[in-house]
mmCIF file of C-alpha atoms in Angstrom:
data_model
loop_
_atom_site.group_PDB
_atom_site.id
_atom_site.type_symbol
_atom_site.label_atom_id
_atom_site.label_comp_id
_atom_site.label_asym_id
_atom_site.label_seq_id
_atom_site.Cartn_x
_atom_site.Cartn_y
_atom_site.Cartn_z
ATOM 1 C CA UNK G 276 7.897 12.555 12.567
ATOM 2 C CA UNK G 277 11.037 10.730 11.542
ATOM 3 C CA UNK G 278 11.949 10.237 7.893
ATOM 4 C CA UNK G 279 12.033 6.612 6.665
ATOM 5 C CA UNK G 280 15.832 6.643 6.631
ATOM 6 C CA UNK G 281 16.097 8.034 10.168
ATOM 7 C CA UNK G 282 13.409 5.651 11.369
ATOM 8 C CA UNK G 283 15.276 2.638 10.014
ATOM 9 C CA UNK G 284 18.562 3.885 11.476
ATOM 10 C CA UNK G 285 17.108 4.449 14.949
ATOM 11 C CA UNK G 286 15.348 1.086 15.002
ATOM 12 C CA UNK G 287 18.617 -0.592 14.057
ATOM 13 C CA UNK G 288 20.285 1.076 17.048
ATOM 14 C CA UNK G 289 17.383 0.112 19.316
ATOM 15 C CA UNK G 290 17.624 -3.478 18.138
ATOM 16 C CA UNK G 291 21.333 -3.613 18.935
ATOM 17 C CA UNK G 292 20.635 -2.417 22.485
ATOM 18 C CA UNK G 293 18.036 -5.123 23.110
ATOM 19 C CA UNK G 294 18.448 -8.682 24.292
ATOM 20 C CA UNK G 295 16.907 -10.295 21.194
ATOM 21 C CA UNK G 296 18.320 -7.876 18.583
ATOM 22 C CA UNK G 297 15.531 -8.500 16.055
ATOM 23 C CA UNK G 298 16.637 -6.055 13.326
ATOM 24 C CA UNK G 299 14.604 -3.507 11.378
ATOM 25 C CA UNK G 300 12.993 -5.842 8.835
ATOM 26 C CA UNK G 301 12.068 -8.407 11.471
ATOM 27 C CA UNK G 302 10.423 -5.632 13.521
ATOM 28 C CA UNK G 303 8.513 -4.391 10.471
ATOM 29 C CA UNK G 304 7.278 -7.896 9.713
ATOM 30 C CA UNK G 305 6.375 -8.476 13.355
ATOM 31 C CA UNK G 306 4.120 -5.431 13.345
ATOM 32 C CA UNK G 307 2.498 -6.502 10.065
ATOM 33 C CA UNK G 308 1.712 -9.840 11.678
ATOM 34 C CA UNK G 309 0.268 -8.101 14.737
ATOM 35 C CA UNK G 310 -1.953 -6.072 12.402
ATOM 36 C CA UNK G 311 -3.628 -9.321 11.309
ATOM 37 C CA UNK G 312 -4.708 -10.290 14.832
ATOM 38 C CA UNK G 313 -8.487 -10.088 15.353
ATOM 39 C CA UNK G 314 -7.994 -8.455 18.773
ATOM 40 C CA UNK G 315 -5.534 -5.774 19.835
ATOM 41 C CA UNK G 316 -2.293 -7.114 21.284
ATOM 42 C CA UNK G 317 -1.135 -4.590 23.878
ATOM 43 C CA UNK G 318 2.400 -3.171 23.780
ATOM 44 C CA UNK G 319 2.940 -4.515 27.287
ATOM 45 C CA UNK G 320 2.489 -7.971 25.742
ATOM 46 C CA UNK G 321 4.404 -7.750 22.472
ATOM 47 C CA UNK G 322 7.225 -5.439 23.552
ATOM 48 C CA UNK G 323 9.102 -7.959 25.744
ATOM 49 C CA UNK G 324 8.396 -10.723 23.222
ATOM 50 C CA UNK G 325 9.908 -8.613 20.456
ATOM 51 C CA UNK G 326 12.929 -7.062 22.177
ATOM 52 C CA UNK G 327 13.481 -9.000 25.393
ATOM 53 C CA UNK G 328 15.307 -7.108 28.138
ATOM 54 C CA UNK G 329 16.672 -3.708 27.259
ATOM 55 C CA UNK G 330 18.570 -1.218 29.408
ATOM 56 C CA UNK G 331 18.827 2.401 28.354
ATOM 57 C CA UNK G 332 21.832 4.361 29.547
ATOM 58 C CA UNK G 333 20.802 7.814 28.385
ATOM 59 C CA UNK G 334 17.772 9.908 27.543
ATOM 60 C CA UNK G 335 18.713 9.818 23.856
ATOM 61 C CA UNK G 336 18.601 6.021 23.921
ATOM 62 C CA UNK G 337 15.234 6.112 25.665
ATOM 63 C CA UNK G 338 13.862 8.252 22.817
ATOM 64 C CA UNK G 339 14.564 5.398 20.421
ATOM 65 C CA UNK G 340 11.232 4.003 21.596
ATOM 66 C CA UNK G 341 9.574 6.857 19.695
ATOM 67 C CA UNK G 342 10.838 5.352 16.449
ATOM 68 C CA UNK G 343 9.475 1.953 17.422
ATOM 69 C CA UNK G 344 5.989 3.273 18.098
ATOM 70 C CA UNK G 345 6.016 5.488 15.009
ATOM 71 C CA UNK G 346 6.510 2.386 12.866
ATOM 72 C CA UNK G 347 3.935 0.445 14.897
ATOM 73 C CA UNK G 348 1.299 3.175 14.516
ATOM 74 C CA UNK G 349 2.066 3.585 10.820
ATOM 75 C CA UNK G 350 1.515 -0.112 10.119
ATOM 76 C CA UNK G 351 -1.621 -0.261 12.260
ATOM 77 C CA UNK G 352 -3.042 2.761 10.416
ATOM 78 C CA UNK G 353 -2.383 1.064 7.080
ATOM 79 C CA UNK G 354 -4.158 -2.039 8.353
ATOM 80 C CA UNK G 355 -7.305 0.006 8.962
ATOM 81 C CA UNK G 356 -7.392 0.434 5.183
ATOM 82 C CA UNK G 357 -6.677 -3.287 4.745
ATOM 83 C CA UNK G 358 -3.269 -2.411 3.368
ATOM 84 C CA UNK G 359 0.106 -4.072 3.983
ATOM 85 C CA UNK G 360 3.225 -2.331 2.665
ATOM 86 C CA UNK G 361 6.280 -4.556 2.524
ATOM 87 C CA UNK G 362 9.617 -2.664 2.521
ATOM 88 C CA UNK G 363 11.029 -2.274 -0.971
ATOM 89 C CA UNK G 364 14.250 -3.952 0.154
ATOM 90 C CA UNK G 365 12.351 -7.201 0.777
ATOM 91 C CA UNK G 366 12.586 -8.225 -2.842
ATOM 92 C CA UNK G 367 13.190 -11.526 -4.549
ATOM 93 C CA UNK G 368 15.921 -11.247 -7.157
ATOM 94 C CA UNK G 369 15.069 -12.725 -10.536
ATOM 95 C CA UNK G 370 18.766 -13.411 -11.071
ATOM 96 C CA UNK G 371 19.515 -15.170 -7.792
ATOM 97 C CA UNK G 372 16.633 -16.244 -5.566
ATOM 98 C CA UNK G 373 19.001 -18.133 -3.281
ATOM 99 C CA UNK G 374 20.950 -14.979 -2.390
ATOM 100 C CA UNK G 375 17.705 -13.061 -1.714
ATOM 101 C CA UNK G 376 16.694 -15.694 0.831
ATOM 102 C CA UNK G 377 19.994 -15.963 2.698
ATOM 103 C CA UNK G 378 19.474 -15.893 6.462
ATOM 104 C CA UNK G 379 20.110 -12.196 7.167
ATOM 105 C CA UNK G 380 18.545 -10.778 4.000
ATOM 106 C CA UNK G 381 15.566 -8.394 4.392
ATOM 107 C CA UNK G 382 12.850 -10.672 2.950
ATOM 108 C CA UNK G 383 13.418 -13.752 5.161
ATOM 109 C CA UNK G 384 13.899 -11.527 8.212
ATOM 110 C CA UNK G 385 10.616 -9.752 7.498
ATOM 111 C CA UNK G 386 8.822 -13.072 7.075
ATOM 112 C CA UNK G 387 10.270 -14.460 10.311
ATOM 113 C CA UNK G 388 8.890 -11.415 12.105
ATOM 114 C CA UNK G 389 5.433 -12.038 10.655
ATOM 115 C CA UNK G 390 5.496 -15.703 11.639
ATOM 116 C CA UNK G 391 6.572 -15.014 15.213
ATOM 117 C CA UNK G 392 3.805 -12.453 15.707
ATOM 118 C CA UNK G 393 1.265 -14.922 14.300
ATOM 119 C CA UNK G 394 1.671 -16.767 17.605
ATOM 120 C CA UNK G 395 -0.593 -14.120 19.153
ATOM 121 C CA UNK G 396 -3.495 -15.261 16.962
ATOM 122 C CA UNK G 397 -5.674 -17.785 18.804
ATOM 123 C CA UNK G 398 -6.315 -20.230 15.992
ATOM 124 C CA UNK G 399 -8.598 -22.425 18.101
ATOM 125 C CA UNK G 400 -11.302 -19.730 18.095
ATOM 126 C CA UNK G 401 -11.234 -19.211 14.320
ATOM 127 C CA UNK G 402 -13.977 -20.608 12.124
ATOM 128 C CA UNK G 403 -12.923 -23.318 9.650
ATOM 129 C CA UNK G 404 -12.969 -20.820 6.768
ATOM 130 C CA UNK G 405 -10.958 -18.279 8.763
ATOM 131 C CA UNK G 406 -8.439 -20.925 9.739
ATOM 132 C CA UNK G 407 -8.010 -22.003 6.116
ATOM 133 C CA UNK G 408 -7.162 -18.446 5.076
ATOM 134 C CA UNK G 409 -4.820 -18.057 8.050
ATOM 135 C CA UNK G 410 -3.069 -21.331 7.233
ATOM 136 C CA UNK G 411 -2.646 -20.347 3.579
ATOM 137 C CA UNK G 412 -1.100 -17.014 4.586
ATOM 138 C CA UNK G 413 1.178 -18.691 7.107
ATOM 139 C CA UNK G 414 2.426 -21.195 4.524
ATOM 140 C CA UNK G 415 3.140 -18.461 1.990
ATOM 141 C CA UNK G 416 5.065 -16.373 4.529
ATOM 142 C CA UNK G 417 7.003 -19.425 5.721
ATOM 143 C CA UNK G 418 7.997 -20.167 2.131
ATOM 144 C CA UNK G 419 10.090 -16.998 1.966
ATOM 145 C CA UNK G 420 12.109 -17.645 5.115
ATOM 146 C CA UNK G 421 14.698 -19.727 3.238
ATOM 147 C CA UNK G 422 15.692 -20.996 -0.192
ATOM 148 C CA UNK G 423 14.861 -24.564 0.834
ATOM 149 C CA UNK G 424 11.372 -23.541 1.928
ATOM 150 C CA UNK G 425 10.520 -21.732 -1.297
ATOM 151 C CA UNK G 426 11.795 -24.695 -3.319
ATOM 152 C CA UNK G 427 9.523 -26.975 -1.327
ATOM 153 C CA UNK G 428 6.555 -24.591 -1.560
ATOM 154 C CA UNK G 429 6.835 -24.353 -5.359
ATOM 155 C CA UNK G 430 7.927 -27.917 -6.025
ATOM 156 C CA UNK G 431 4.655 -28.645 -7.814
ATOM 157 C CA UNK G 432 5.789 -26.299 -10.619
ATOM 158 C CA UNK G 433 8.781 -28.473 -11.537
ATOM 159 C CA UNK G 434 11.311 -26.644 -13.717
ATOM 160 C CA UNK G 435 9.095 -23.543 -13.606
ATOM 161 C CA UNK G 436 9.395 -23.178 -9.818
ATOM 162 C CA UNK G 437 11.457 -19.964 -9.946
ATOM 163 C CA UNK G 438 8.865 -18.166 -12.057
ATOM 164 C CA UNK G 439 6.126 -19.211 -9.673
ATOM 165 C CA UNK G 440 8.246 -18.148 -6.689
ATOM 166 C CA UNK G 441 8.413 -14.628 -8.127
ATOM 167 C CA UNK G 442 4.648 -14.652 -8.613
ATOM 168 C CA UNK G 443 4.094 -15.836 -5.036
ATOM 169 C CA UNK G 444 6.295 -13.000 -3.756
ATOM 170 C CA UNK G 445 4.069 -10.494 -5.536
ATOM 171 C CA UNK G 446 1.062 -12.009 -3.769
ATOM 172 C CA UNK G 447 2.651 -11.896 -0.313
ATOM 173 C CA UNK G 448 1.283 -8.525 0.772
ATOM 174 C CA UNK G 449 -2.146 -9.289 -0.648
ATOM 175 C CA UNK G 450 -2.267 -12.514 1.317
ATOM 176 C CA UNK G 451 -1.904 -10.562 4.571
ATOM 177 C CA UNK G 452 -4.388 -7.927 3.395
ATOM 178 C CA UNK G 453 -6.942 -10.670 2.843
ATOM 179 C CA UNK G 454 -6.175 -12.076 6.292
ATOM 180 C CA UNK G 455 -6.697 -8.649 7.874
ATOM 181 C CA UNK G 456 -9.995 -8.278 6.049
ATOM 182 C CA UNK G 457 -11.226 -11.673 7.247
ATOM 183 C CA UNK G 458 -9.958 -11.723 10.839
ATOM 184 C CA UNK G 459 -10.402 -8.062 11.754
ATOM 185 C CA UNK G 460 -13.274 -6.879 9.595
ATOM 186 C CA UNK G 461 -15.352 -10.032 9.183
ATOM 187 C CA UNK G 462 -14.754 -10.281 5.453
ATOM 188 C CA UNK G 463 -16.197 -13.783 5.300
ATOM 189 C CA UNK G 464 -19.437 -12.590 6.892
ATOM 190 C CA UNK G 465 -20.030 -10.119 4.071
ATOM 191 C CA UNK G 466 -21.961 -11.540 1.136
ATOM 192 C CA UNK G 467 -19.788 -9.452 -1.171
ATOM 193 C CA UNK G 468 -16.666 -11.337 -0.089
ATOM 194 C CA UNK G 469 -18.125 -14.809 0.182
ATOM 195 C CA UNK G 470 -16.122 -16.413 -2.593
ATOM 196 C CA UNK G 471 -17.550 -19.511 -4.185
ATOM 197 C CA UNK G 472 -15.653 -22.714 -3.490
ATOM 198 C CA UNK G 473 -15.644 -23.344 -7.225
ATOM 199 C CA UNK G 474 -13.807 -20.084 -8.023
ATOM 200 C CA UNK G 475 -10.774 -21.858 -9.439
ATOM 201 C CA UNK G 476 -12.802 -24.095 -11.695
ATOM 202 C CA UNK G 477 -15.078 -21.326 -12.923
ATOM 203 C CA UNK G 478 -12.242 -18.877 -13.556
ATOM 204 C CA UNK G 479 -9.493 -21.069 -14.947
ATOM 205 C CA UNK G 480 -9.238 -18.855 -18.042
ATOM 206 C CA UNK G 481 -8.825 -15.705 -15.910
ATOM 207 C CA UNK G 482 -6.176 -17.337 -13.749
ATOM 208 C CA UNK G 483 -4.233 -18.521 -16.789
ATOM 209 C CA UNK G 484 -4.409 -15.097 -18.450
ATOM 210 C CA UNK G 485 -3.310 -13.321 -15.260
ATOM 211 C CA UNK G 486 -0.355 -15.679 -14.911
ATOM 212 C CA UNK G 487 0.683 -14.872 -18.466
ATOM 213 C CA UNK G 488 0.427 -11.113 -17.836
ATOM 214 C CA UNK G 489 2.425 -11.415 -14.603
ATOM 215 C CA UNK G 490 5.534 -12.197 -16.619
ATOM 216 C CA UNK G 491 5.635 -8.675 -18.091
ATOM 217 C CA UNK G 492 3.621 -6.565 -15.634
ATOM 218 C CA UNK G 493 6.611 -4.935 -13.910
ATOM 219 C CA UNK G 494 8.079 -3.780 -17.218
ATOM 220 C CA UNK G 495 4.749 -2.328 -18.348
ATOM 221 C CA UNK G 496 4.153 -0.480 -15.082
ATOM 222 C CA UNK G 497 7.652 1.016 -15.245
ATOM 223 C CA UNK G 498 7.069 2.440 -18.752
ATOM 224 C CA UNK G 499 6.001 6.085 -19.024
ATOM 225 C CA UNK G 500 5.697 6.286 -22.798
ATOM 226 C CA UNK G 501 2.147 6.983 -24.047
ATOM 227 C CA UNK G 502 2.775 4.298 -26.665
ATOM 228 C CA UNK G 503 2.195 1.663 -23.983
ATOM 229 C CA UNK G 504 -1.474 2.691 -23.675
ATOM 230 C CA UNK G 505 -2.401 0.616 -26.732
ATOM 231 C CA UNK G 506 -0.715 -2.421 -25.186
ATOM 232 C CA UNK G 507 -2.544 -1.859 -21.894
ATOM 233 C CA UNK G 508 -5.850 -1.545 -23.776
ATOM 234 C CA UNK G 509 -5.238 -4.895 -25.441
ATOM 235 C CA UNK G 510 -4.300 -6.617 -22.179
ATOM 236 C CA UNK G 511 -7.333 -5.202 -20.365
ATOM 237 C CA UNK G 512 -9.600 -6.416 -23.148
ATOM 238 C CA UNK G 513 -8.050 -9.847 -22.676
ATOM 239 C CA UNK G 514 -8.708 -9.707 -18.942
ATOM 240 C CA UNK G 515 -12.354 -8.750 -19.449
ATOM 241 C CA UNK G 516 -12.858 -11.521 -21.987
ATOM 242 C CA UNK G 517 -11.303 -14.020 -19.561
ATOM 243 C CA UNK G 518 -13.545 -12.799 -16.729
ATOM 244 C CA UNK G 519 -16.642 -13.698 -18.662
ATOM 245 C CA UNK G 520 -20.181 -12.340 -18.291
ATOM 246 C CA UNK G 521 -21.331 -11.340 -14.827
ATOM 247 C CA UNK G 522 -17.877 -11.445 -13.210
ATOM 248 C CA UNK G 523 -17.514 -7.686 -12.718
ATOM 249 C CA UNK G 524 -21.026 -7.250 -11.339
ATOM 250 C CA UNK G 525 -20.646 -10.235 -9.017
ATOM 251 C CA UNK G 526 -17.291 -9.133 -7.614
ATOM 252 C CA UNK G 527 -17.609 -5.344 -7.567
ATOM 253 C CA UNK G 528 -16.540 -4.109 -4.141
ATOM 254 C CA UNK G 529 -13.662 -6.486 -3.496
ATOM 255 C CA UNK G 530 -11.653 -6.675 -6.713
ATOM 256 C CA UNK G 531 -8.404 -6.042 -4.853
ATOM 257 C CA UNK G 532 -8.949 -9.083 -2.645
ATOM 258 C CA UNK G 533 -9.010 -11.331 -5.713
ATOM 259 C CA UNK G 534 -5.396 -12.010 -6.609
ATOM 260 C CA UNK G 535 -6.249 -12.719 -10.240
ATOM 261 C CA UNK G 536 -7.672 -9.210 -10.764
ATOM 262 C CA UNK G 537 -4.851 -7.224 -9.158
ATOM 263 C CA UNK G 538 -2.839 -6.919 -12.353
ATOM 264 C CA UNK G 539 -6.044 -5.740 -14.018
ATOM 265 C CA UNK G 540 -6.459 -3.048 -11.357
ATOM 266 C CA UNK G 541 -2.807 -1.989 -11.557
ATOM 267 C CA UNK G 542 -2.948 -1.673 -15.335
ATOM 268 C CA UNK G 543 -6.081 0.469 -15.171
ATOM 269 C CA UNK G 544 -4.391 2.720 -12.619
ATOM 270 C CA UNK G 545 -1.342 2.986 -14.881
ATOM 271 C CA UNK G 546 -3.522 3.837 -17.872
ATOM 272 C CA UNK G 547 -5.242 6.575 -15.894
ATOM 273 C CA UNK G 548 -1.905 8.177 -15.067
ATOM 274 C CA UNK G 549 -0.706 8.001 -18.669
ATOM 275 C CA UNK G 550 -3.952 9.486 -19.952
ATOM 276 C CA UNK G 551 -3.758 12.353 -17.474
ATOM 277 C CA UNK G 552 -0.150 13.156 -18.385
ATOM 278 C CA UNK G 553 -1.092 13.187 -22.058
ATOM 279 C CA UNK G 554 -4.019 15.569 -21.754
ATOM 280 C CA UNK G 555 -6.880 13.092 -21.347
ATOM 281 C CA UNK G 556 -7.862 14.080 -17.817
ATOM 282 C CA UNK G 557 -11.528 13.167 -18.239
ATOM 283 C CA UNK G 558 -10.616 9.606 -19.231
ATOM 284 C CA UNK G 559 -8.226 9.372 -16.295
ATOM 285 C CA UNK G 560 -10.852 10.566 -13.830
ATOM 286 C CA UNK G 561 -13.441 8.110 -15.128
ATOM 287 C CA UNK G 562 -10.897 5.284 -14.832
ATOM 288 C CA UNK G 563 -10.019 6.062 -11.214
ATOM 289 C CA UNK G 564 -13.668 6.478 -10.246
ATOM 290 C CA UNK G 565 -14.318 3.025 -11.699
ATOM 291 C CA UNK G 566 -11.446 1.591 -9.655
ATOM 292 C CA UNK G 567 -12.990 3.056 -6.503
ATOM 293 C CA UNK G 568 -16.280 1.343 -7.299
ATOM 294 C CA UNK G 569 -14.483 -1.953 -7.853
ATOM 295 C CA UNK G 570 -12.507 -1.525 -4.621
ATOM 296 C CA UNK G 571 -14.085 1.029 -2.223
ATOM 297 C CA UNK G 572 -11.403 0.339 0.408
ATOM 298 C CA UNK G 573 -8.917 1.793 -2.101
ATOM 299 C CA UNK G 574 -5.884 -0.329 -1.266
ATOM 300 C CA UNK G 575 -4.268 1.185 -4.362
ATOM 301 C CA UNK G 576 -4.644 4.733 -2.977
ATOM 302 C CA UNK G 577 -6.077 5.979 -6.280
ATOM 303 C CA UNK G 578 -8.072 8.571 -4.329
ATOM 304 C CA UNK G 579 -4.973 10.725 -3.914
ATOM 305 C CA UNK G 580 -4.394 11.186 -7.640
ATOM 306 C CA UNK G 581 -8.137 11.488 -8.224
ATOM 307 C CA UNK G 582 -8.397 14.400 -5.777
ATOM 308 C CA UNK G 583 -5.837 16.380 -7.756
ATOM 309 C CA UNK G 584 -7.293 15.430 -11.136
ATOM 310 C CA UNK G 585 -10.750 16.637 -10.069
ATOM 311 C CA UNK G 586 -9.231 19.950 -8.995
ATOM 312 C CA UNK G 587 -7.462 20.325 -12.344
ATOM 313 C CA UNK G 588 -10.796 19.928 -14.129
ATOM 314 C CA UNK G 589 -12.689 22.157 -11.687
ATOM 315 C CA UNK G 590 -15.068 19.396 -10.635
ATOM 316 C CA UNK G 591 -15.610 20.882 -7.203
ATOM 317 C CA UNK G 592 -18.826 19.038 -6.323
ATOM 318 C CA UNK G 593 -17.235 15.671 -7.083
ATOM 319 C CA UNK G 594 -14.169 16.724 -5.109
ATOM 320 C CA UNK G 595 -16.298 17.608 -2.100
ATOM 321 C CA UNK G 596 -18.009 14.210 -2.215
ATOM 322 C CA UNK G 597 -14.667 12.406 -2.464
ATOM 323 C CA UNK G 598 -13.188 14.362 0.448
ATOM 324 C CA UNK G 599 -16.242 13.479 2.517
ATOM 325 C CA UNK G 600 -15.845 9.800 1.617
ATOM 326 C CA UNK G 601 -12.161 9.823 2.652
ATOM 327 C CA UNK G 602 -12.071 12.316 5.515
ATOM 328 C CA UNK G 603 -8.525 11.647 6.701
ATOM 329 C CA UNK G 604 -5.400 13.641 7.619
ATOM 330 C CA UNK G 605 -3.424 12.588 4.535
ATOM 331 C CA UNK G 606 -1.567 15.272 2.596
ATOM 332 C CA UNK G 607 -3.651 14.975 -0.613
ATOM 333 C CA UNK G 608 -6.886 15.254 1.384
ATOM 334 C CA UNK G 609 -5.622 18.280 3.320
ATOM 335 C CA UNK G 610 -4.435 19.838 0.071
ATOM 336 C CA UNK G 611 -7.796 19.152 -1.534
ATOM 337 C CA UNK G 612 -9.642 20.732 1.384
ATOM 338 C CA UNK G 613 -7.411 23.811 1.230
ATOM 339 C CA UNK G 614 -7.966 24.319 -2.496
ATOM 340 C CA UNK G 615 -11.705 23.704 -2.196
ATOM 341 C CA UNK G 616 -11.985 26.288 0.586
ATOM 342 C CA UNK G 617 -9.833 28.753 -1.370
ATOM 343 C CA UNK G 618 -11.976 28.283 -4.467
ATOM 344 C CA UNK G 619 -15.126 29.047 -2.494
ATOM 345 C CA UNK G 620 -13.806 32.062 -0.601
ATOM 346 C CA UNK G 621 -10.106 32.974 -0.872
ATOM 347 C CA UNK G 622 -10.319 35.443 2.003
ATOM 348 C CA UNK G 623 -12.601 33.404 4.236
ATOM 349 C CA UNK G 624 -11.760 31.861 7.598
ATOM 350 C CA UNK G 625 -12.442 28.355 6.269
ATOM 351 C CA UNK G 626 -9.682 28.802 3.683
ATOM 352 C CA UNK G 627 -7.259 30.184 6.262
ATOM 353 C CA UNK G 628 -7.986 27.296 8.615
ATOM 354 C CA UNK G 629 -7.524 24.719 5.857
ATOM 355 C CA UNK G 630 -4.206 26.304 4.857
ATOM 356 C CA UNK G 631 -2.945 26.207 8.447
ATOM 357 C CA UNK G 632 -3.868 22.524 8.705
ATOM 358 C CA UNK G 633 -1.992 21.736 5.482
ATOM 359 C CA UNK G 634 1.171 23.605 6.475
ATOM 360 C CA UNK G 635 1.109 22.109 9.958
ATOM 361 C CA UNK G 636 0.866 18.611 8.492
ATOM 362 C CA UNK G 637 3.880 19.051 6.204
ATOM 363 C CA UNK G 638 6.394 21.902 6.307
ATOM 364 C CA UNK G 639 8.084 20.786 3.078
ATOM 365 C CA UNK G 640 5.092 20.855 0.775
ATOM 366 C CA UNK G 641 5.291 24.576 -0.117
ATOM 367 C CA UNK G 642 8.861 24.316 -1.422
ATOM 368 C CA UNK G 643 7.970 21.321 -3.574
ATOM 369 C CA UNK G 644 4.826 22.975 -4.923
ATOM 370 C CA UNK G 645 6.668 26.195 -5.799
ATOM 371 C CA UNK G 646 9.633 24.438 -7.391
ATOM 372 C CA UNK G 647 12.177 25.424 -4.744
ATOM 373 C CA UNK G 648 12.703 21.710 -4.202
ATOM 374 C CA UNK G 649 12.562 18.997 -6.859
ATOM 375 C CA UNK G 650 11.583 15.360 -6.543
ATOM 376 C CA UNK G 651 14.852 13.459 -6.847
ATOM 377 C CA UNK G 652 14.303 9.778 -6.225
ATOM 378 C CA UNK G 653 11.235 8.753 -4.257
ATOM 379 C CA UNK G 654 11.830 5.252 -2.839
ATOM 380 C CA UNK G 655 8.248 4.383 -1.947
ATOM 381 C CA UNK G 656 8.535 4.857 1.816
ATOM 382 C CA UNK G 657 7.534 7.942 3.785
ATOM 383 C CA UNK G 658 6.341 9.074 7.160
ATOM 384 C CA UNK G 659 3.675 11.749 7.771
ATOM 385 C CA UNK G 660 5.192 15.218 7.726
ATOM 386 C CA UNK G 661 8.363 14.158 5.911
ATOM 387 C CA UNK G 662 9.949 15.469 2.715
ATOM 388 C CA UNK G 663 9.239 12.069 1.176
ATOM 389 C CA UNK G 664 5.527 12.562 1.797
ATOM 390 C CA UNK G 665 5.690 15.918 0.005
ATOM 391 C CA UNK G 666 7.507 14.276 -2.915
ATOM 392 C CA UNK G 667 4.798 11.635 -3.184
ATOM 393 C CA UNK G 668 2.168 14.394 -3.216
ATOM 394 C CA UNK G 669 3.923 15.960 -6.204
ATOM 395 C CA UNK G 670 4.050 12.600 -7.992
ATOM 396 C CA UNK G 671 0.289 12.328 -7.447
ATOM 397 C CA UNK G 672 -0.239 15.547 -9.444
ATOM 398 C CA UNK G 673 -0.315 17.911 -6.479
ATOM 399 C CA UNK G 674 1.625 20.600 -8.356
ATOM 400 C CA UNK G 675 -0.731 20.396 -11.336
ATOM 401 C CA UNK G 676 -3.702 20.844 -9.010
ATOM 402 C CA UNK G 677 -2.329 23.985 -7.353
ATOM 403 C CA UNK G 678 -1.218 25.519 -10.645
ATOM 404 C CA UNK G 679 -4.704 25.000 -12.067
ATOM 405 C CA UNK G 680 -6.298 27.276 -9.452
ATOM 406 C CA UNK G 681 -5.447 30.928 -10.100
ATOM 407 C CA UNK G 682 -3.642 32.639 -7.237
ATOM 408 C CA UNK G 683 -3.582 29.593 -4.986
ATOM 409 C CA UNK G 684 0.223 29.288 -4.761
ATOM 410 C CA UNK G 685 0.623 32.975 -3.897
ATOM 411 C CA UNK G 686 -2.052 32.530 -1.248
ATOM 412 C CA UNK G 687 -0.335 29.426 0.115
ATOM 413 C CA UNK G 688 3.017 31.208 0.484
ATOM 414 C CA UNK G 689 1.525 34.322 2.064
ATOM 415 C CA UNK G 690 1.890 34.520 5.829
#
């Protein structure tokens, strides 16, 4: 598997060889748009639409297609979890929105890719409710294709339009996640996601409180001092008061699909991490388990940290249940399976098999777990099997989990 940096580099080369020369961020957005389609669009259909004619002159150039399909498969896999990850470079600068939305900047290029792939969605077969959600997503994506468009989209906010533009950017990924849920997984057919038409009127206080919190959320999430826990507690109490009676019970199961509760979810996740780092593992575990009940699809990926926290506390039965719930080839799950098998029988074949699966999935993980390599600057992007994936595993308390199980690191390093 290619690292994120190599992947981006190879796709840039591939783009330059093609007739249409779409660029990396356009390609990424195009695939995210394809992920929203209710039916699979075959590569034989989207490939010529994306690249146009392309002539390879060497075998090395031909292998550039591997990078294209690695990114495609990665985005499609994320969509199965109703998750859309927008590249970190597709940001909207608080200091100069106009520069961020210049023609060749990452964010407008990504959005243009999404919009062009939306043409594969047959809107005439959508139900009225599905079409409304599609149209809302399309308008939001279109807004970030140029400075003029975002000004027009937020014109209702008057002098406050820039602040609302930043808020809309934060909702961009969630808008596509909601579209995926509705068009691909029948979200509107599920009673649990059948939002009342009067949501805005009934939850005006929640919406106003969330908007107020949005102004400082990034700063809070970037703070690692335990002193911020008291502030988070206060904000969460404000959220719960604004939600009113019955809100949590009524909306349990799809909290992440409600834009106004995302900051609430993010703050609870942050509090869990701070509590764990400061010796309150039981509180952290309870918090993450609550988040999984509120959002079983786990768009936040709290399961990965939870796996390692359960190991640290020796809650093996709960770990086994969680691994069964999320039986996937992710590094934290494979690590959890290996430690569970080792705990049960260090010399057994099940433990040996689980260790082989872990080491096959990521060759870098041992060096990071044993301290031979240190996490330097994780940028939020990774591919399966990469060093970046191993770094993310460490950030999700993988090292703490292995150190908590006597002899496990020696066993892992042994041939």
